[in-house]
Tab-separated table of C-alpha atoms and ligand atoms in Angstrom:
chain	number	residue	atom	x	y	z
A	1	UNK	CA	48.773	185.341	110.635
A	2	UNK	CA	47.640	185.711	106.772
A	3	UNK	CA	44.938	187.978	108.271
A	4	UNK	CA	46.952	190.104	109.747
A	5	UNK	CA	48.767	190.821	106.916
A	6	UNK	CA	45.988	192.369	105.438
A	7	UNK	CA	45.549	191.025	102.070
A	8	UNK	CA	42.078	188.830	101.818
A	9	UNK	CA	43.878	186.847	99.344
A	10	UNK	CA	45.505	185.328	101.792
A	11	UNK	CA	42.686	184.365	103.973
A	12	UNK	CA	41.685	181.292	102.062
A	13	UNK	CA	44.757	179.196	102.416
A	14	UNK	CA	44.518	179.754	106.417
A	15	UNK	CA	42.043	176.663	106.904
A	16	UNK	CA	44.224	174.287	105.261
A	17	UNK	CA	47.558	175.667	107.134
A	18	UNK	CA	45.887	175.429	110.358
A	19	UNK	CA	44.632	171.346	109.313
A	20	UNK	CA	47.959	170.650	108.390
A	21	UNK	CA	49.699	172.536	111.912
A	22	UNK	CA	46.717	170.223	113.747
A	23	UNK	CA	47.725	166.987	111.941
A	24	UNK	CA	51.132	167.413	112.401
A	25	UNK	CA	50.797	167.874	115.769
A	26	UNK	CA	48.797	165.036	116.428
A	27	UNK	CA	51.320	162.938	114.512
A	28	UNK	CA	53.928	164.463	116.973
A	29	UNK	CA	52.065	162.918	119.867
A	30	UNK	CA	51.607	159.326	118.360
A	31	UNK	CA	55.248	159.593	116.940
A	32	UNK	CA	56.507	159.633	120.594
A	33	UNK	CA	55.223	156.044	121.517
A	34	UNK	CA	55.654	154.772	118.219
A	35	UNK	CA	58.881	152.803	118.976
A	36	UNK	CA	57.353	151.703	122.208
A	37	UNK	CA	54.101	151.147	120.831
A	38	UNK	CA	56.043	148.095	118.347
A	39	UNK	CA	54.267	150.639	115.611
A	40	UNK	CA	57.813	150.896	113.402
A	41	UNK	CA	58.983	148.375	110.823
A	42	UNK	CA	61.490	148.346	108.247
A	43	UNK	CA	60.783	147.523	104.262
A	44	UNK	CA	64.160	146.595	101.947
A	45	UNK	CA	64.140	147.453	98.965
A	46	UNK	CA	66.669	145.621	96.659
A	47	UNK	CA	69.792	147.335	94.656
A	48	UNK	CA	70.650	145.131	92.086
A	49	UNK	CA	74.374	145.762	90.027
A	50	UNK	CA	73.406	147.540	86.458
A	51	UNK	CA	75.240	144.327	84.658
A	52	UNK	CA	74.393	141.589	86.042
A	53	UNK	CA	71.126	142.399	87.401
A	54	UNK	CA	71.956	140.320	90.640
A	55	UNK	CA	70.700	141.827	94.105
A	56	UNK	CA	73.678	143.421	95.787
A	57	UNK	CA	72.267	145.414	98.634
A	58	UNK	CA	68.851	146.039	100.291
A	59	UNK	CA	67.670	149.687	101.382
A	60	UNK	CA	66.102	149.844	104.513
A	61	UNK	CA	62.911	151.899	104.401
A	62	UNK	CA	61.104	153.284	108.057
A	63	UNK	CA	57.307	152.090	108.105
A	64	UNK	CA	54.799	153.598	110.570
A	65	UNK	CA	51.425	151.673	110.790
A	66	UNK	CA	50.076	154.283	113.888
A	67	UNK	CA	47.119	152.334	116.031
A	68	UNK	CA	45.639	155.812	115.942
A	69	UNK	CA	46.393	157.047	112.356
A	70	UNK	CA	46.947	154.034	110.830
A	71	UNK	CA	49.527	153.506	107.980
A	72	UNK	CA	51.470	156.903	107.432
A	73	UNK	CA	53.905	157.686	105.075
A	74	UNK	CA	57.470	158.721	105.490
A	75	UNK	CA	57.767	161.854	103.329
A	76	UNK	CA	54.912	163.021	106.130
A	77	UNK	CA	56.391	161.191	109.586
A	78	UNK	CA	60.689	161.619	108.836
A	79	UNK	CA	60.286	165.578	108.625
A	80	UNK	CA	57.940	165.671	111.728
A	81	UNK	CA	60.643	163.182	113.366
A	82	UNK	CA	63.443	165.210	112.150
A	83	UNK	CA	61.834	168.490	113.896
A	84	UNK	CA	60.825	167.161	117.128
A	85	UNK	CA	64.557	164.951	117.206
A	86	UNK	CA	62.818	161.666	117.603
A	87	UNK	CA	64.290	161.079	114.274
A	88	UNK	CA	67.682	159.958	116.738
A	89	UNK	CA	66.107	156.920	118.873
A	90	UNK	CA	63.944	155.764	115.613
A	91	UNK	CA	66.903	156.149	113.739
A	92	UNK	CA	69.074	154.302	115.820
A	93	UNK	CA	65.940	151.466	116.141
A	94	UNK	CA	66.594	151.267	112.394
A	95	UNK	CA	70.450	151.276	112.543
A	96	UNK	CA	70.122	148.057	115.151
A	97	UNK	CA	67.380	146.325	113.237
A	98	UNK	CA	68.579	146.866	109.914
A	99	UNK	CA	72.034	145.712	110.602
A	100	UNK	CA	70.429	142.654	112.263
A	101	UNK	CA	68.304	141.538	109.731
A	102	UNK	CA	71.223	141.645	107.270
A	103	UNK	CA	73.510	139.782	109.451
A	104	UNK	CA	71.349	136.959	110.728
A	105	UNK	CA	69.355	136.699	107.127
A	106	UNK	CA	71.281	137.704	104.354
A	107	UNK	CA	74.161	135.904	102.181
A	108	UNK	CA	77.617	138.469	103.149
A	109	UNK	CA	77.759	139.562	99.736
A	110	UNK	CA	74.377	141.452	100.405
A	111	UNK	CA	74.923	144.860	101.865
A	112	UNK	CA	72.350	146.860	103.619
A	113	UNK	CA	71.865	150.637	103.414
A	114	UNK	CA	70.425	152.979	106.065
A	115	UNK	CA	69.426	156.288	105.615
A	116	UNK	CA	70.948	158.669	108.173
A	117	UNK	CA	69.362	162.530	109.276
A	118	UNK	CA	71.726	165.729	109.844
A	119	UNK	CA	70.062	165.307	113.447
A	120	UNK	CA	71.537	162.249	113.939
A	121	UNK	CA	75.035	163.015	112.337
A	122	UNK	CA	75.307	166.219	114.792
A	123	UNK	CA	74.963	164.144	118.420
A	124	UNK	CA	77.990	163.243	119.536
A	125	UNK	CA	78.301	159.471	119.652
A	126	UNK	CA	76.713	158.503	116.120
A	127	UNK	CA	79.765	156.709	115.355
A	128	UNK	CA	79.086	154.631	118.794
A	129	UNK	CA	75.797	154.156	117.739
A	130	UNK	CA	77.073	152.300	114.430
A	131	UNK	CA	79.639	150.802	116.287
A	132	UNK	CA	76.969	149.050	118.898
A	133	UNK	CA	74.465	148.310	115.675
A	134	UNK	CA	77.808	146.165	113.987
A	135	UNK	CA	79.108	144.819	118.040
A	136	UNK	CA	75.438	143.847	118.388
A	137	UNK	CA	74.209	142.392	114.624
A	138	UNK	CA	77.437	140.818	114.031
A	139	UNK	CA	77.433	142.983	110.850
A	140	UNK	CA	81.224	143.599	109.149
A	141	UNK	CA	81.219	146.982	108.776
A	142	UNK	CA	82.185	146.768	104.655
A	143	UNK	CA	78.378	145.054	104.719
A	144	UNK	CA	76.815	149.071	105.805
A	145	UNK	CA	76.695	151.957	103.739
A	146	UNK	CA	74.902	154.871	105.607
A	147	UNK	CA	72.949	157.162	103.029
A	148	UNK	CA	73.099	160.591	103.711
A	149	UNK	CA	71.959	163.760	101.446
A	150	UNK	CA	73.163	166.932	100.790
A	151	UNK	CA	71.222	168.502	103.269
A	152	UNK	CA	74.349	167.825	106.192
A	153	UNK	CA	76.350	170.527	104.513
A	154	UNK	CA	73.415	173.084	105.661
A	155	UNK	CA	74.467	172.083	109.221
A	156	UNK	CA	77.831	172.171	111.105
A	157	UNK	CA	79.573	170.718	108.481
A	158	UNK	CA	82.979	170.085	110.778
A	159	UNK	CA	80.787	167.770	113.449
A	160	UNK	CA	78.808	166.504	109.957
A	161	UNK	CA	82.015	165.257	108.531
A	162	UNK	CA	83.353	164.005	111.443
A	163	UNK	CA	81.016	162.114	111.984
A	164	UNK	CA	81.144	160.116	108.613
A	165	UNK	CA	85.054	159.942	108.353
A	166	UNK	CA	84.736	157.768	111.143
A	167	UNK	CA	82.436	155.217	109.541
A	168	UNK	CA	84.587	155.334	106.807
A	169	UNK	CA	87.160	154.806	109.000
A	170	UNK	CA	85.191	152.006	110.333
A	171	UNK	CA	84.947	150.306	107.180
A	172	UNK	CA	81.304	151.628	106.206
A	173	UNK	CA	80.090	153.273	102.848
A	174	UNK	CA	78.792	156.526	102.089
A	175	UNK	CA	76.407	157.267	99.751
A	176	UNK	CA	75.098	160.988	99.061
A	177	UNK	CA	71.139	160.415	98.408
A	178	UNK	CA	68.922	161.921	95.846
A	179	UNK	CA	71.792	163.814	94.262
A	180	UNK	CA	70.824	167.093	92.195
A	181	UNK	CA	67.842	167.535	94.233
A	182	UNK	CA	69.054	169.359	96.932
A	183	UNK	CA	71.263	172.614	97.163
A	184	UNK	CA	73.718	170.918	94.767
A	185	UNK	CA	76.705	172.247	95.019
A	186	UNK	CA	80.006	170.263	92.918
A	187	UNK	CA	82.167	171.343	96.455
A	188	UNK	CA	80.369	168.892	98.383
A	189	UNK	CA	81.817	165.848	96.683
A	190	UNK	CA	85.475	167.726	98.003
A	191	UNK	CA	84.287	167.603	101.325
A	192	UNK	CA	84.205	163.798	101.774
A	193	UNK	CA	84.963	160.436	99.999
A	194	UNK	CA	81.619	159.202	99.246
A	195	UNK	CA	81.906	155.932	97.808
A	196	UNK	CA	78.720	156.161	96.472
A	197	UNK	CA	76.566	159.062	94.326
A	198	UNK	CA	72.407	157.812	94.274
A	199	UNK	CA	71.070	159.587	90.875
A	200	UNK	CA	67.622	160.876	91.871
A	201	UNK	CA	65.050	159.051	89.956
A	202	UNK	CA	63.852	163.105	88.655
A	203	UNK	CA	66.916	162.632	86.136
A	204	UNK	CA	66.074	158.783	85.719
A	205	UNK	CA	62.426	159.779	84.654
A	206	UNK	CA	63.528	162.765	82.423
A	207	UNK	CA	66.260	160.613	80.956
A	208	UNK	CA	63.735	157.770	79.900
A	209	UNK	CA	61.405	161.020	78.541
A	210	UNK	CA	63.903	162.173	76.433
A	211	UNK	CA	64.899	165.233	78.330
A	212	UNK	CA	68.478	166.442	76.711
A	213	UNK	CA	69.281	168.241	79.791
A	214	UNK	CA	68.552	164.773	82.070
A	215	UNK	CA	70.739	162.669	80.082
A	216	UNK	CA	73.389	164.996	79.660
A	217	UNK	CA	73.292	165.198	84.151
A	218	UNK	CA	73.565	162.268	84.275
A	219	UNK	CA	76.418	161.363	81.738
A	220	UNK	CA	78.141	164.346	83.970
A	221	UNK	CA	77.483	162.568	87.288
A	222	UNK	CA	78.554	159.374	85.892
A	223	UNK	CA	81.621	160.593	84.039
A	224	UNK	CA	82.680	162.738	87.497
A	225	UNK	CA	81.887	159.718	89.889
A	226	UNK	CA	84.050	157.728	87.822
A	227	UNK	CA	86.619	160.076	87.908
A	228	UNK	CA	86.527	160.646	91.664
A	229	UNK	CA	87.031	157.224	92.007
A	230	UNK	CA	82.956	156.800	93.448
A	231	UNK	CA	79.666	154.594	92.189
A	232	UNK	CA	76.613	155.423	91.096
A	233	UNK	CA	73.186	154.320	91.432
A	234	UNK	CA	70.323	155.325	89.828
A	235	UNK	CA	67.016	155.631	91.641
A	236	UNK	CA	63.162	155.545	90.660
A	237	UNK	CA	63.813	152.988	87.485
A	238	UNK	CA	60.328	151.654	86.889
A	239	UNK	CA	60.419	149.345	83.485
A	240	UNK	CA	63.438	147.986	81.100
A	241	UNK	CA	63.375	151.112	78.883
A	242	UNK	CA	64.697	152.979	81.906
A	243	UNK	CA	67.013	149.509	83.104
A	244	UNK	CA	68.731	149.743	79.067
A	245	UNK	CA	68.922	153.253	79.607
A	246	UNK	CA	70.422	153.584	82.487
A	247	UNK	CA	72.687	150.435	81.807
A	248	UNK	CA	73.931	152.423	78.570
A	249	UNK	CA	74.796	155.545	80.697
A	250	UNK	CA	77.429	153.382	82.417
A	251	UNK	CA	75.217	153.501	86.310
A	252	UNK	CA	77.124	151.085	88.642
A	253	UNK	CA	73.871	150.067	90.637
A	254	UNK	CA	69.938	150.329	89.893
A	255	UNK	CA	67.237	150.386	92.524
A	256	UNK	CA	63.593	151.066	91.636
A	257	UNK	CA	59.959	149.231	91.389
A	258	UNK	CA	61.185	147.341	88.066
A	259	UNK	CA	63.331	145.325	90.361
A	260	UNK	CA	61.425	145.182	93.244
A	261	UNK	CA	59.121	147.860	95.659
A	262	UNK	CA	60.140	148.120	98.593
A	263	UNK	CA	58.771	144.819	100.878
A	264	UNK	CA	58.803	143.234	104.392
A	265	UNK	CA	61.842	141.841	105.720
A	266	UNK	CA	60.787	138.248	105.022
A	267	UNK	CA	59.651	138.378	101.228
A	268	UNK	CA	63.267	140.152	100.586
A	269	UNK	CA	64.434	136.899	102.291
A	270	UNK	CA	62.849	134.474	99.847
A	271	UNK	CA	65.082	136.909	96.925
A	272	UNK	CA	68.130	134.175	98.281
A	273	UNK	CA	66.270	131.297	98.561
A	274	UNK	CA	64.419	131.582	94.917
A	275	UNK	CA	67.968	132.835	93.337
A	276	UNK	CA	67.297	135.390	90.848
A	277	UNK	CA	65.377	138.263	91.269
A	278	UNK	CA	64.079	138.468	88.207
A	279	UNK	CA	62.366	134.754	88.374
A	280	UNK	CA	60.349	136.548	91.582
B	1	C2E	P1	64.996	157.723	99.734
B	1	C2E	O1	66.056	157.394	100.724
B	1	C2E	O2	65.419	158.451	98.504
B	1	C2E	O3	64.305	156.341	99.387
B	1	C2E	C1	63.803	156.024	98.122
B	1	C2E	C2	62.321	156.304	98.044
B	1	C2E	O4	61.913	156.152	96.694
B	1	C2E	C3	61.481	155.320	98.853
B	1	C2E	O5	60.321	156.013	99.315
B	1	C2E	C4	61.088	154.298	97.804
B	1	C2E	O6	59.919	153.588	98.111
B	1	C2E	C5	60.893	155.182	96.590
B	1	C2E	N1	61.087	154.446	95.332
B	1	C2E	C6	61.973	153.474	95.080
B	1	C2E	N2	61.898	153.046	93.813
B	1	C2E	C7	60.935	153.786	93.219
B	1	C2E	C8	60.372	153.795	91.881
B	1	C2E	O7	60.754	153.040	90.993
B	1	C2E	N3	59.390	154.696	91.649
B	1	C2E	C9	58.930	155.553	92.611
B	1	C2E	N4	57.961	156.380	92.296
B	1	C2E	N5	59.431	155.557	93.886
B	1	C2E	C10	60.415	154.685	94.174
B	1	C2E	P2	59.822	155.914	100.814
B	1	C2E	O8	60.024	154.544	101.343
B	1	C2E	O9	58.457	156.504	100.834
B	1	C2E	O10	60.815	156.863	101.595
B	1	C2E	C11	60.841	158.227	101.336
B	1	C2E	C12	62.018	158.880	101.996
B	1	C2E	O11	61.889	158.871	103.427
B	1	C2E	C13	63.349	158.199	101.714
B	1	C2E	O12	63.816	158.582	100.445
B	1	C2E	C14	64.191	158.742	102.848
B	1	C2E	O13	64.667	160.023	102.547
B	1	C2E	C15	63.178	158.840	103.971
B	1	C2E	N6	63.338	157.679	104.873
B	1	C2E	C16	62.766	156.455	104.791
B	1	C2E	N7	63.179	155.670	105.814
B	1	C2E	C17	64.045	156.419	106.535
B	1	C2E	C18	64.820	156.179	107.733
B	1	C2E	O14	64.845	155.092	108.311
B	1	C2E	N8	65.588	157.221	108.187
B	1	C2E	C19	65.619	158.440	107.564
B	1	C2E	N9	66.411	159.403	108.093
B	1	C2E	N10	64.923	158.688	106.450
B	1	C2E	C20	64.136	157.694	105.938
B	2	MG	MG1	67.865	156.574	100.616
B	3	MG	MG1	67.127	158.233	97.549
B	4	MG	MG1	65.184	159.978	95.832
């Protein structure tokens, strides 16, 4: 298509665009026995409170080690998932598992969170879906908080918000992912009772680089989650200067590779049988 635009500027990039098209649709094809294929496991990655430093919720990450492609990374397989809608059964394989894991392994003061597409929020029984994961796991429902980012207000916000009021309804948390990065708009945090606002690690890093403008976003967010009666975590915190930081800017929760990179469901496990994290 760059040809036919004329411009011989353009022609250059086509090779690349047309790998990329290729790969992804080769990805597309493995993606679809993936689940089948036992190719999808989850990593946790621990949230520990800003105080105390104590581990109060895992976040369940998707991992896809393809027998064709092997180990492939989820910035590259959610999108394709999310365009071809097998993001719904792999999401609700991570729903069930997730909650499982958390209810047969976990002390109950250990939450898990699970990161949830638009697609998924606009069929009409995701609020079954949780309900089976909880039935199923034996999970209470105060033990899930489903992560969601601003990118559900580009969709049909009504069946969106629907949607979530009823795992609030259900007892669940909400957290709004990566804030900031998205089309941030302030009206979103009107449009439902998040109990939770994750901090991008972009204003974490800037922060800890002495970016005015970071810290100042963040003493916002803070200041406004407190006010609206939400949390906040901050993402991406990778050594203590960031930890004191952060700490200092009054963050409810941190989650980043200081406290632990994401990891396979049974090293998280031995985070409860060795006590504290930090010791790991
Ligand atoms: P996310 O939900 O914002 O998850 C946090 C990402 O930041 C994870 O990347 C995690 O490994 C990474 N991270 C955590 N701490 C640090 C740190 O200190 N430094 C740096 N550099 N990175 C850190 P991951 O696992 O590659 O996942 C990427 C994204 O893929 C997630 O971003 C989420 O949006 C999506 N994703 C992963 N699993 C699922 C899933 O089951 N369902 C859906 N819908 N999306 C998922
Ligand atoms: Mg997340
Ligand atoms: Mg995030
Ligand atoms: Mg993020």
């Amino acid at each position: 298509r760059a040809k036919d635009e004329g411009g011989g500027v353009h022609c250059e990039y086509e090779p690349s665009l047309h790998a990329t098209a290729e790969e992804k649709r080769q990805l597309e094809f493995s993606l679809r026995t993936a689940l089948e294929n036992d190719e999808m496991m989850l990593h946790f990655q621990p949230v520990v409170d800003a105080k105390t430093e104590e581990v109060v919720s895992f976040e369940a990450l998707a991992r896809w080690n393809s027998k064709v492609h092997g180990f492939v990374s989820p910035a590259k397989f959610i999108p394709i998932a999310e365009d071809t809608r097998l993001i719904v059964p792999i999401g609700t394989w991570v729903m069930n598992e997730a909650c499982r894991e958390a209810a047969t392994n976990w002390p109950e003061h250990v939450k898990v969170n699970v990161n949830v597409s638009p697609e998924q929020l606009l069929e009409p029984d995701f609020a079954g879906t949780v309900v089976r994961a909880l039935s199923h796991s034996g999970l209470s429902a105060n033990r899930l908080e489903i992560e969601v980012t601003e990118s559900i207000f580009m969709r049909d916000a009504g069946v969106v918000r629907k949607a979530l009021e009823q795992c609030l309804a259900l007892g669940c948390s909400v957290a709004l992912d990566d804030f900031g990065t998205g089309y941030s708009s302030l009206g979103y945090l009107r449009k439902l009772e998040f109990t939770t606002i994750k901090v991008d690690r972009m204003f974490v890093q800037g922060a800890a680089q002495d970016s005015p403008e970071s810290l100042a976003i963040i003493r916002a967010v803070v200041a406004m989650a407190d006010s609206l009666g939400m949390t906040t975590t901050a993402e991406g915190v990778e050594n203590q200067e960031e930890a004191d930081l952060i700490r200092r800017l009054g963050c409810t929760k941190i989650q980043g590779y200081h406290f632990g990179r994401p990891m396979p469901a049974a090293d998280a496990r031995k985070i409860f049988s060795r006590g504290a994290l930090k010791s790991a």
